[in-house]
PDB file of C-alpha atoms and ligand atoms in Angstrom:
ATOM      1  CA  MET A 127     -80.254  75.565 151.762  1.00 82.00           C
ATOM      2  CA  SER A 128     -79.923  71.804 151.611  1.00 89.00           C
ATOM      3  CA  LEU A 129     -80.610  70.034 148.339  1.00 93.00           C
ATOM      4  CA  VAL A 130     -82.382  66.695 148.655  1.00 95.00           C
ATOM      5  CA  LEU A 131     -82.506  64.172 145.824  1.00 96.00           C
ATOM      6  CA  VAL A 132     -85.677  62.100 146.036  1.00 97.00           C
ATOM      7  CA  VAL A 133     -85.601  58.838 144.066  1.00 97.00           C
ATOM      8  CA  GLU A 134     -89.177  57.626 143.981  1.00 96.00           C
ATOM      9  CA  ASP A 135     -91.288  56.196 141.169  1.00 95.00           C
ATOM     10  CA  GLU A 136     -94.678  56.656 142.830  1.00 93.00           C
ATOM     11  CA  GLN A 137     -95.616  60.104 141.672  1.00 93.00           C
ATOM     12  CA  HIS A 138     -98.075  60.816 144.463  1.00 91.00           C
ATOM     13  CA  LEU A 139     -95.530  60.027 147.087  1.00 91.00           C
ATOM     14  CA  ALA A 140     -92.751  61.894 145.273  1.00 94.00           C
ATOM     15  CA  GLU A 141     -94.834  65.046 144.902  1.00 92.00           C
ATOM     16  CA  GLY A 142     -95.995  64.770 148.497  1.00 91.00           C
ATOM     17  CA  LEU A 143     -92.405  64.527 149.637  1.00 92.00           C
ATOM     18  CA  ARG A 144     -91.408  67.497 147.531  1.00 93.00           C
ATOM     19  CA  PHE A 145     -94.260  69.601 148.907  1.00 91.00           C
ATOM     20  CA  ASN A 146     -93.512  68.745 152.517  1.00 90.00           C
ATOM     21  CA  LEU A 147     -89.741  69.008 152.260  1.00 92.00           C
ATOM     22  CA  GLU A 148     -89.971  72.375 150.523  1.00 91.00           C
ATOM     23  CA  ALA A 149     -92.299  73.519 153.295  1.00 86.00           C
ATOM     24  CA  GLU A 150     -89.500  72.570 155.699  1.00 88.00           C
ATOM     25  CA  GLY A 151     -87.039  74.738 153.779  1.00 88.00           C
ATOM     26  CA  TYR A 152     -85.313  72.105 151.692  1.00 92.00           C
ATOM     27  CA  GLN A 153     -84.667  72.264 147.965  1.00 94.00           C
ATOM     28  CA  VAL A 154     -85.853  69.117 146.267  1.00 96.00           C
ATOM     29  CA  GLN A 155     -85.041  67.372 143.022  1.00 96.00           C
ATOM     30  CA  LEU A 156     -87.128  64.377 141.977  1.00 96.00           C
ATOM     31  CA  VAL A 157     -86.132  61.453 139.784  1.00 96.00           C
ATOM     32  CA  GLU A 158     -88.194  58.349 139.071  1.00 96.00           C
ATOM     33  CA  THR A 159     -85.603  55.717 138.284  1.00 96.00           C
ATOM     34  CA  GLY A 160     -82.439  54.316 139.719  1.00 96.00           C
ATOM     35  CA  GLU A 161     -80.668  54.943 136.431  1.00 96.00           C
ATOM     36  CA  ALA A 162     -81.559  58.648 136.518  1.00 95.00           C
ATOM     37  CA  ALA A 163     -80.393  58.875 140.120  1.00 96.00           C
ATOM     38  CA  LEU A 164     -77.076  57.221 139.308  1.00 96.00           C
ATOM     39  CA  ALA A 165     -76.521  59.482 136.305  1.00 94.00           C
ATOM     40  CA  LEU A 166     -76.937  62.542 138.529  1.00 94.00           C
ATOM     41  CA  LEU A 167     -75.034  61.264 141.526  1.00 94.00           C
ATOM     42  CA  LEU A 168     -72.120  59.748 139.654  1.00 92.00           C
ATOM     43  CA  SER A 169     -71.549  62.977 137.743  1.00 90.00           C
ATOM     44  CA  ASP A 170     -71.882  65.248 140.764  1.00 82.00           C
ATOM     45  CA  ALA A 171     -72.663  63.654 144.114  1.00 71.00           C
ATOM     46  CA  GLN A 172     -71.399  66.811 145.833  1.00 79.00           C
ATOM     47  CA  ALA A 173     -74.348  68.737 144.445  1.00 86.00           C
ATOM     48  CA  PHE A 174     -76.719  66.913 146.790  1.00 92.00           C
ATOM     49  CA  ASP A 175     -76.682  67.060 150.550  1.00 91.00           C
ATOM     50  CA  VAL A 176     -78.791  64.000 151.128  1.00 94.00           C
ATOM     51  CA  VAL A 177     -80.589  61.325 149.095  1.00 96.00           C
ATOM     52  CA  ILE A 178     -83.944  59.681 149.834  1.00 97.00           C
ATOM     53  CA  LEU A 179     -83.879  56.385 147.994  1.00 97.00           C
ATOM     54  CA  ASP A 180     -86.860  54.139 147.336  1.00 95.00           C
ATOM     55  CA  VAL A 181     -86.080  50.427 147.079  1.00 94.00           C
ATOM     56  CA  MET A 182     -88.699  49.158 144.638  1.00 93.00           C
ATOM     57  CA  LEU A 183     -87.947  51.068 141.454  1.00 94.00           C
ATOM     58  CA  PRO A 184     -88.388  50.185 137.799  1.00 92.00           C
ATOM     59  CA  GLY A 185     -85.072  49.014 136.357  1.00 91.00           C
ATOM     60  CA  LYS A 186     -82.288  49.226 138.901  1.00 96.00           C
ATOM     61  CA  ASP A 187     -83.626  48.914 142.428  1.00 95.00           C
ATOM     62  CA  GLY A 188     -82.496  50.942 145.413  1.00 96.00           C
ATOM     63  CA  PHE A 189     -80.067  48.280 146.631  1.00 95.00           C
ATOM     64  CA  THR A 190     -78.296  48.313 143.264  1.00 96.00           C
ATOM     65  CA  VAL A 191     -78.226  52.100 143.146  1.00 96.00           C
ATOM     66  CA  ILE A 192     -76.606  52.471 146.536  1.00 95.00           C
ATOM     67  CA  SER A 193     -74.051  49.735 145.995  1.00 93.00           C
ATOM     68  CA  GLU A 194     -73.006  51.178 142.619  1.00 94.00           C
ATOM     69  CA  LEU A 195     -72.766  54.601 144.175  1.00 93.00           C
ATOM     70  CA  ARG A 196     -70.605  53.435 147.069  1.00 89.00           C
ATOM     71  CA  ARG A 197     -68.451  51.337 144.782  1.00 88.00           C
ATOM     72  CA  ALA A 198     -67.795  54.491 142.777  1.00 89.00           C
ATOM     73  CA  GLY A 199     -66.613  56.177 145.984  1.00 84.00           C
ATOM     74  CA  LYS A 200     -69.606  58.505 146.344  1.00 86.00           C
ATOM     75  CA  PHE A 201     -70.538  58.857 149.976  1.00 84.00           C
ATOM     76  CA  VAL A 202     -73.466  61.259 149.892  1.00 90.00           C
ATOM     77  CA  PRO A 203     -75.669  60.546 152.960  1.00 92.00           C
ATOM     78  CA  THR A 204     -78.515  58.290 151.893  1.00 94.00           C
ATOM     79  CA  LEU A 205     -81.738  57.292 153.572  1.00 95.00           C
ATOM     80  CA  MET A 206     -83.472  54.247 152.189  1.00 94.00           C
ATOM     81  CA  LEU A 207     -87.229  54.396 152.035  1.00 92.00           C
ATOM     82  CA  THR A 208     -88.627  50.923 151.883  1.00 86.00           C
ATOM     83  CA  ALA A 209     -91.955  49.134 151.973  1.00 84.00           C
ATOM     84  CA  ARG A 210     -89.985  46.089 153.017  1.00 75.00           C
ATOM     85  CA  GLY A 211     -89.369  46.405 156.706  1.00 77.00           C
ATOM     86  CA  HIS A 212     -87.985  42.934 157.331  1.00 82.00           C
ATOM     87  CA  PRO A 213     -84.696  43.008 159.185  1.00 83.00           C
ATOM     88  CA  GLU A 214     -83.091  41.114 156.293  1.00 84.00           C
ATOM     89  CA  ASP A 215     -84.077  43.908 153.903  1.00 85.00           C
ATOM     90  CA  VAL A 216     -82.892  46.580 156.272  1.00 86.00           C
ATOM     91  CA  LEU A 217     -79.587  44.803 156.738  1.00 86.00           C
ATOM     92  CA  GLN A 218     -79.252  44.315 152.997  1.00 88.00           C
ATOM     93  CA  GLY A 219     -79.685  48.064 152.619  1.00 90.00           C
ATOM     94  CA  PHE A 220     -77.072  48.819 155.231  1.00 89.00           C
ATOM     95  CA  ALA A 221     -74.738  46.248 153.760  1.00 87.00           C
ATOM     96  CA  ALA A 222     -75.152  47.925 150.376  1.00 89.00           C
ATOM     97  CA  GLY A 223     -74.172  51.225 151.976  1.00 90.00           C
ATOM     98  CA  VAL A 224     -77.205  53.258 153.059  1.00 93.00           C
ATOM     99  CA  ASP A 225     -76.806  55.390 156.170  1.00 91.00           C
ATOM    100  CA  ASP A 226     -80.312  55.134 157.500  1.00 90.00           C
ATOM    101  CA  TYR A 227     -83.686  53.721 156.563  1.00 90.00           C
ATOM    102  CA  LEU A 228     -87.362  54.307 157.087  1.00 91.00           C
ATOM    103  CA  THR A 229     -90.198  51.910 156.328  1.00 89.00           C
ATOM    104  CA  LYS A 230     -93.323  52.927 154.440  1.00 87.00           C
ATOM    105  CA  PRO A 231     -95.797  54.137 155.460  1.00 87.00           C
ATOM    106  CA  PHE A 232     -93.792  56.649 157.433  1.00 86.00           C
ATOM    107  CA  ASP A 233     -94.466  59.624 159.614  1.00 87.00           C
ATOM    108  CA  LEU A 234     -93.298  62.859 158.008  1.00 86.00           C
ATOM    109  CA  SER A 235     -91.882  64.260 161.239  1.00 87.00           C
ATOM    110  CA  ILE A 236     -89.770  61.140 161.643  1.00 89.00           C
ATOM    111  CA  LEU A 237     -88.481  61.464 158.081  1.00 92.00           C
ATOM    112  CA  ILE A 238     -87.524  65.092 158.707  1.00 90.00           C
ATOM    113  CA  ALA A 239     -85.788  64.146 161.940  1.00 89.00           C
ATOM    114  CA  ARG A 240     -83.805  61.415 160.198  1.00 90.00           C
ATOM    115  CA  LEU A 241     -82.794  63.797 157.397  1.00 91.00           C
ATOM    116  CA  ARG A 242     -81.663  66.383 159.921  1.00 89.00           C
ATOM    117  CA  GLY A 243     -79.555  63.734 161.610  1.00 86.00           C
ATOM    118  CA  LEU A 244     -77.881  62.799 158.326  1.00 88.00           C
ATOM    119  CA  LEU A 245     -77.317  66.429 157.361  1.00 86.00           C
ATOM    120  CA  ARG A 246     -75.874  67.263 160.750  1.00 82.00           C
ATOM    121  CA  ARG A 247     -73.391  64.474 160.384  1.00 76.00           C
ATOM    122  CA  HIS A 248     -72.584  65.614 156.870  1.00 71.00           C
ATOM    123  CA  GLU A 249     -72.030  69.222 157.954  1.00 73.00           C
ATOM    124  CA  TRP A 250     -69.868  68.058 160.784  1.00 68.00           C
ATOM    125  CA  MET A 251     -67.705  66.038 158.403  1.00 65.00           C
ATOM    126  CA  ARG A 252     -67.371  68.983 156.052  1.00 65.00           C
ATOM    127  CA  ALA A 253     -66.543  71.323 158.907  1.00 66.00           C
ATOM    128  CA  SER A 254     -63.830  69.024 160.185  1.00 62.00           C
ATOM    129  CA  LEU A 255     -62.393  68.693 156.672  1.00 59.00           C
ATOM    130  CA  ASN A 256     -62.266  72.476 156.274  1.00 60.00           C
ATOM    131  CA  HIS A 257     -60.859  72.683 159.732  1.00 56.00           C
ATOM    132  CA  GLU A 258     -57.898  70.539 158.807  1.00 55.00           C
ATOM    133  CA  ASN A 259     -57.072  72.894 155.977  1.00 54.00           C
ATOM    134  CA  ALA A 260     -57.265  76.001 158.120  1.00 52.00           C
ATOM    135  CA  VAL A 261     -53.847  76.929 159.490  1.00 48.00           C
ATOM    136  CA  ALA A 262     -54.883  79.133 162.390  1.00 47.00           C
ATOM    137  CA  ALA A 263     -57.661  76.836 163.571  1.00 47.00           C
ATOM    138  CA  PRO A 264     -57.440  75.589 167.145  1.00 48.00           C
ATOM    139  CA  PRO A 265     -56.880  71.847 167.546  1.00 48.00           C
ATOM    140  CA  LYS A 266     -60.129  69.939 167.329  1.00 50.00           C
ATOM    141  CA  PRO A 267     -60.954  66.970 169.472  1.00 54.00           C
ATOM    142  CA  LYS A 268     -60.184  63.885 167.431  1.00 66.00           C
ATOM    143  CA  ASP A 269     -62.419  60.882 167.353  1.00 84.00           C
ATOM    144  CA  THR A 270     -59.748  58.497 166.210  1.00 89.00           C
ATOM    145  CA  PHE A 271     -58.724  55.000 167.156  1.00 91.00           C
ATOM    146  CA  ILE A 272     -55.202  53.921 166.249  1.00 90.00           C
ATOM    147  CA  PHE A 273     -54.019  50.338 166.136  1.00 92.00           C
ATOM    148  CA  GLY A 274     -50.748  49.236 164.593  1.00 88.00           C
ATOM    149  CA  ASP A 275     -50.274  51.003 161.261  1.00 90.00           C
ATOM    150  CA  LYS A 276     -54.037  51.561 160.968  1.00 93.00           C
ATOM    151  CA  SER A 277     -56.336  54.239 162.260  1.00 93.00           C
ATOM    152  CA  VAL A 278     -60.080  54.710 162.246  1.00 93.00           C
ATOM    153  CA  HIS A 279     -61.195  58.325 161.942  1.00 91.00           C
ATOM    154  CA  PHE A 280     -64.759  58.175 163.131  1.00 88.00           C
ATOM    155  CA  ASP A 281     -65.256  61.911 162.641  1.00 82.00           C
ATOM    156  CA  LEU A 282     -64.243  61.678 158.979  1.00 82.00           C
ATOM    157  CA  LEU A 283     -65.679  58.203 158.380  1.00 85.00           C
ATOM    158  CA  GLU A 284     -62.314  57.054 157.124  1.00 89.00           C
ATOM    159  CA  LEU A 285     -60.062  54.140 157.746  1.00 92.00           C
ATOM    160  CA  HIS A 286     -56.382  54.738 157.125  1.00 92.00           C
ATOM    161  CA  VAL A 287     -54.185  51.726 156.462  1.00 92.00           C
ATOM    162  CA  ARG A 288     -50.615  52.813 155.925  1.00 90.00           C
ATOM    163  CA  ASP A 289     -50.850  55.192 152.934  1.00 89.00           C
ATOM    164  CA  GLN A 290     -54.307  54.005 151.873  1.00 89.00           C
ATOM    165  CA  THR A 291     -57.599  55.635 152.818  1.00 89.00           C
ATOM    166  CA  PHE A 292     -60.884  53.755 152.814  1.00 88.00           C
ATOM    167  CA  PRO A 293     -64.111  55.695 153.188  1.00 85.00           C
ATOM    168  CA  LEU A 294     -66.535  54.031 155.611  1.00 85.00           C
ATOM    169  CA  THR A 295     -70.294  54.181 155.621  1.00 80.00           C
ATOM    170  CA  MET A 296     -71.783  55.276 158.918  1.00 78.00           C
ATOM    171  CA  MET A 297     -72.907  51.728 159.605  1.00 79.00           C
ATOM    172  CA  GLU A 298     -69.479  50.287 158.883  1.00 85.00           C
ATOM    173  CA  ALA A 299     -68.050  52.854 161.266  1.00 87.00           C
ATOM    174  CA  ASN A 300     -70.689  52.030 163.878  1.00 87.00           C
ATOM    175  CA  VAL A 301     -69.983  48.292 163.644  1.00 89.00           C
ATOM    176  CA  LEU A 302     -66.279  48.930 163.954  1.00 92.00           C
ATOM    177  CA  ARG A 303     -66.746  51.324 166.863  1.00 91.00           C
ATOM    178  CA  PHE A 304     -68.891  48.821 168.701  1.00 92.00           C
ATOM    179  CA  LEU A 305     -66.330  46.050 168.304  1.00 94.00           C
ATOM    180  CA  ILE A 306     -63.487  48.399 169.268  1.00 93.00           C
ATOM    181  CA  GLU A 307     -65.374  49.481 172.395  1.00 91.00           C
ATOM    182  CA  HIS A 308     -65.524  45.820 173.373  1.00 92.00           C
ATOM    183  CA  GLU A 309     -61.890  45.190 172.456  1.00 92.00           C
ATOM    184  CA  GLY A 310     -60.743  41.693 173.332  1.00 93.00           C
ATOM    185  CA  LYS A 311     -64.224  40.444 174.240  1.00 93.00           C
ATOM    186  CA  PRO A 312     -66.488  38.265 172.119  1.00 94.00           C
ATOM    187  CA  VAL A 313     -69.547  40.148 170.895  1.00 94.00           C
ATOM    188  CA  SER A 314     -72.535  38.157 169.714  1.00 91.00           C
ATOM    189  CA  ARG A 315     -74.256  38.856 166.438  1.00 87.00           C
ATOM    190  CA  LYS A 316     -77.510  39.346 168.313  1.00 85.00           C
ATOM    191  CA  THR A 317     -75.950  41.976 170.570  1.00 88.00           C
ATOM    192  CA  MET A 318     -74.548  43.803 167.557  1.00 86.00           C
ATOM    193  CA  LEU A 319     -77.907  43.702 165.836  1.00 82.00           C
ATOM    194  CA  GLU A 320     -79.593  45.155 168.902  1.00 82.00           C
ATOM    195  CA  GLU A 321     -76.976  47.693 169.898  1.00 83.00           C
ATOM    196  CA  VAL A 322     -75.747  48.876 166.514  1.00 81.00           C
ATOM    197  CA  TRP A 323     -78.897  48.591 164.433  1.00 75.00           C
ATOM    198  CA  GLY A 324     -81.530  48.781 167.151  1.00 72.00           C
ATOM    199  CA  LEU A 325     -83.198  45.672 165.731  1.00 72.00           C
ATOM    200  CA  HIS A 326     -84.777  43.378 168.259  1.00 67.00           C
ATOM    201  CA  GLU A 327     -86.585  40.929 166.066  1.00 63.00           C
ATOM    202  CA  ASP A 328     -85.449  37.387 165.566  1.00 64.00           C
ATOM    203  CA  THR A 329     -83.655  37.388 162.304  1.00 62.00           C
ATOM    204  CA  ASP A 330     -80.861  35.775 160.424  1.00 62.00           C
ATOM    205  CA  THR A 331     -78.088  37.534 162.261  1.00 66.00           C
ATOM    206  CA  ARG A 332     -75.535  36.168 159.824  1.00 67.00           C
ATOM    207  CA  ALA A 333     -76.382  39.170 157.661  1.00 68.00           C
ATOM    208  CA  ILE A 334     -73.906  40.987 159.889  1.00 81.00           C
ATOM    209  CA  ASP A 335     -71.191  38.801 158.424  1.00 84.00           C
ATOM    210  CA  ASN A 336     -71.284  40.851 155.216  1.00 80.00           C
ATOM    211  CA  PHE A 337     -70.097  43.859 157.172  1.00 84.00           C
ATOM    212  CA  ILE A 338     -67.282  41.931 158.736  1.00 91.00           C
ATOM    213  CA  VAL A 339     -66.213  40.599 155.340  1.00 89.00           C
ATOM    214  CA  ARG A 340     -66.005  44.164 154.032  1.00 87.00           C
ATOM    215  CA  LEU A 341     -64.213  45.522 157.069  1.00 92.00           C
ATOM    216  CA  ARG A 342     -61.730  42.666 156.906  1.00 94.00           C
ATOM    217  CA  ARG A 343     -60.939  43.577 153.322  1.00 91.00           C
ATOM    218  CA  TYR A 344     -59.859  47.004 154.548  1.00 91.00           C
ATOM    219  CA  ILE A 345     -58.197  46.098 157.801  1.00 93.00           C
ATOM    220  CA  GLU A 346     -56.617  42.702 157.412  1.00 94.00           C
ATOM    221  CA  ASP A 347     -53.392  42.105 155.513  1.00 91.00           C
ATOM    222  CA  ASP A 348     -54.815  38.697 154.605  1.00 93.00           C
ATOM    223  CA  PRO A 349     -58.623  38.807 154.908  1.00 93.00           C
ATOM    224  CA  THR A 350     -58.804  35.005 154.795  1.00 92.00           C
ATOM    225  CA  ARG A 351     -56.627  34.856 157.923  1.00 94.00           C
ATOM    226  CA  PRO A 352     -57.919  37.728 160.049  1.00 95.00           C
ATOM    227  CA  ARG A 353     -55.862  38.893 163.011  1.00 95.00           C
ATOM    228  CA  HIS A 354     -57.937  41.871 164.151  1.00 95.00           C
ATOM    229  CA  LEU A 355     -61.538  40.944 163.384  1.00 96.00           C
ATOM    230  CA  LEU A 356     -61.727  37.423 164.682  1.00 96.00           C
ATOM    231  CA  THR A 357     -64.635  35.032 164.376  1.00 95.00           C
ATOM    232  CA  VAL A 358     -65.781  33.542 167.649  1.00 94.00           C
ATOM    233  CA  ARG A 359     -67.411  30.319 166.601  1.00 92.00           C
ATOM    234  CA  GLY A 360     -71.079  30.017 167.521  1.00 87.00           C
ATOM    235  CA  ILE A 361     -71.142  33.526 168.980  1.00 89.00           C
ATOM    236  CA  GLY A 362     -69.963  36.337 166.766  1.00 92.00           C
ATOM    237  CA  TYR A 363     -66.824  38.413 166.627  1.00 95.00           C
ATOM    238  CA  ARG A 364     -63.966  39.757 168.670  1.00 96.00           C
ATOM    239  CA  PHE A 365     -61.782  42.733 167.882  1.00 95.00           C
ATOM    240  CA  VAL A 366     -58.109  42.544 168.763  1.00 95.00           C
ATOM    241  CA  ALA A 367     -56.135  45.782 168.458  1.00 92.00           C
ATOM    242  CA  SER A 368     -52.625  44.289 168.823  1.00 90.00           C
ATOM    243  CA  PRO A 369     -52.498  40.651 167.846  1.00 88.00           C
ATOM    244  CA  ALA A 370     -49.474  38.777 169.190  1.00 80.00           C
ATOM    245  CA  LYS A 371     -46.783  38.331 166.546  1.00 61.00           C
ATOM    246  CA  ALA A 372     -46.764  34.552 166.870  1.00 45.00           C
ATOM    247  CA  GLU A 373     -50.511  34.169 166.328  1.00 45.00           C
TER     248      GLU A 373
HETATM  249 CA1  LIG B 272     -91.387  52.339 144.428  1.00 59.09          CA
END
C-alpha cells in the first residue's frame, strides 16, 4: 500500500484529501506545516511513496520545502498543489524540484491520475535499481544517453559525470532529454515551455534559464563557459554532445 504525505494547512481540504485517498486504497499521513513535513521527510523520505505539497503554508512555504528537500538529496516524488496557477509559479515550483503540479480547485480524478503517474515512475525506478543488484536478471533495456565522460540515465533519473552521480528531478531530466533529442539544433524557450511543460500561455520564458543554470552546474566543467548546453542568443539553447576541442 502506498503511503502519501499530505502537506496542507487547510483542514477541510486535508481531511477531504485523506478521506478520498484512503477510499482509493492509499495510506495517508497529514501535516499542516512545511516545518513538520521537512522534519518527517529529512529523517526518512523513504517512508513515503509520494508527497502532495501545498504552496501557501504558514511558516515555510511549499517552494522552500521542496528546495530544502532536494538540496538534502531527498528525491521522493512530489506533486505541488497550488492556488497560484500562473506559469511563473508553476515554473518556480519545477525549478525548486517538484515533479508535477495541480492547481486548486482541482478534480479528484485528475489528482489520483497524477499520483498514479508519479508512483508508477517511482516503482519503475525502484524496480530497475533492484534489477541492477540481481545477478541472474536478464539485461534490461537501458534508457541512457552517453556523451564524453558523462551519461544521463533517464530510467534512474541520474546524471553520471566521471565518478560523480547527480540525481535529477523528472523535469530536469525532461528538459535534458528534449535538448538531447534536438542535438545540435537551437531550441527556443517557447518551444521548450510548450513541449516539456505543456504550457501555452505567454509567459516570461526566461524562467527556463534556471533549469539550464542547474544542469550546467552538473554537466559543464566550467559552467560559466558552457560547451554542451549552449545559449543561442535571442532564441534559447542548443545541446552539443561532442564539442570540438578547439572551441
Ligand atoms: Ca494553504
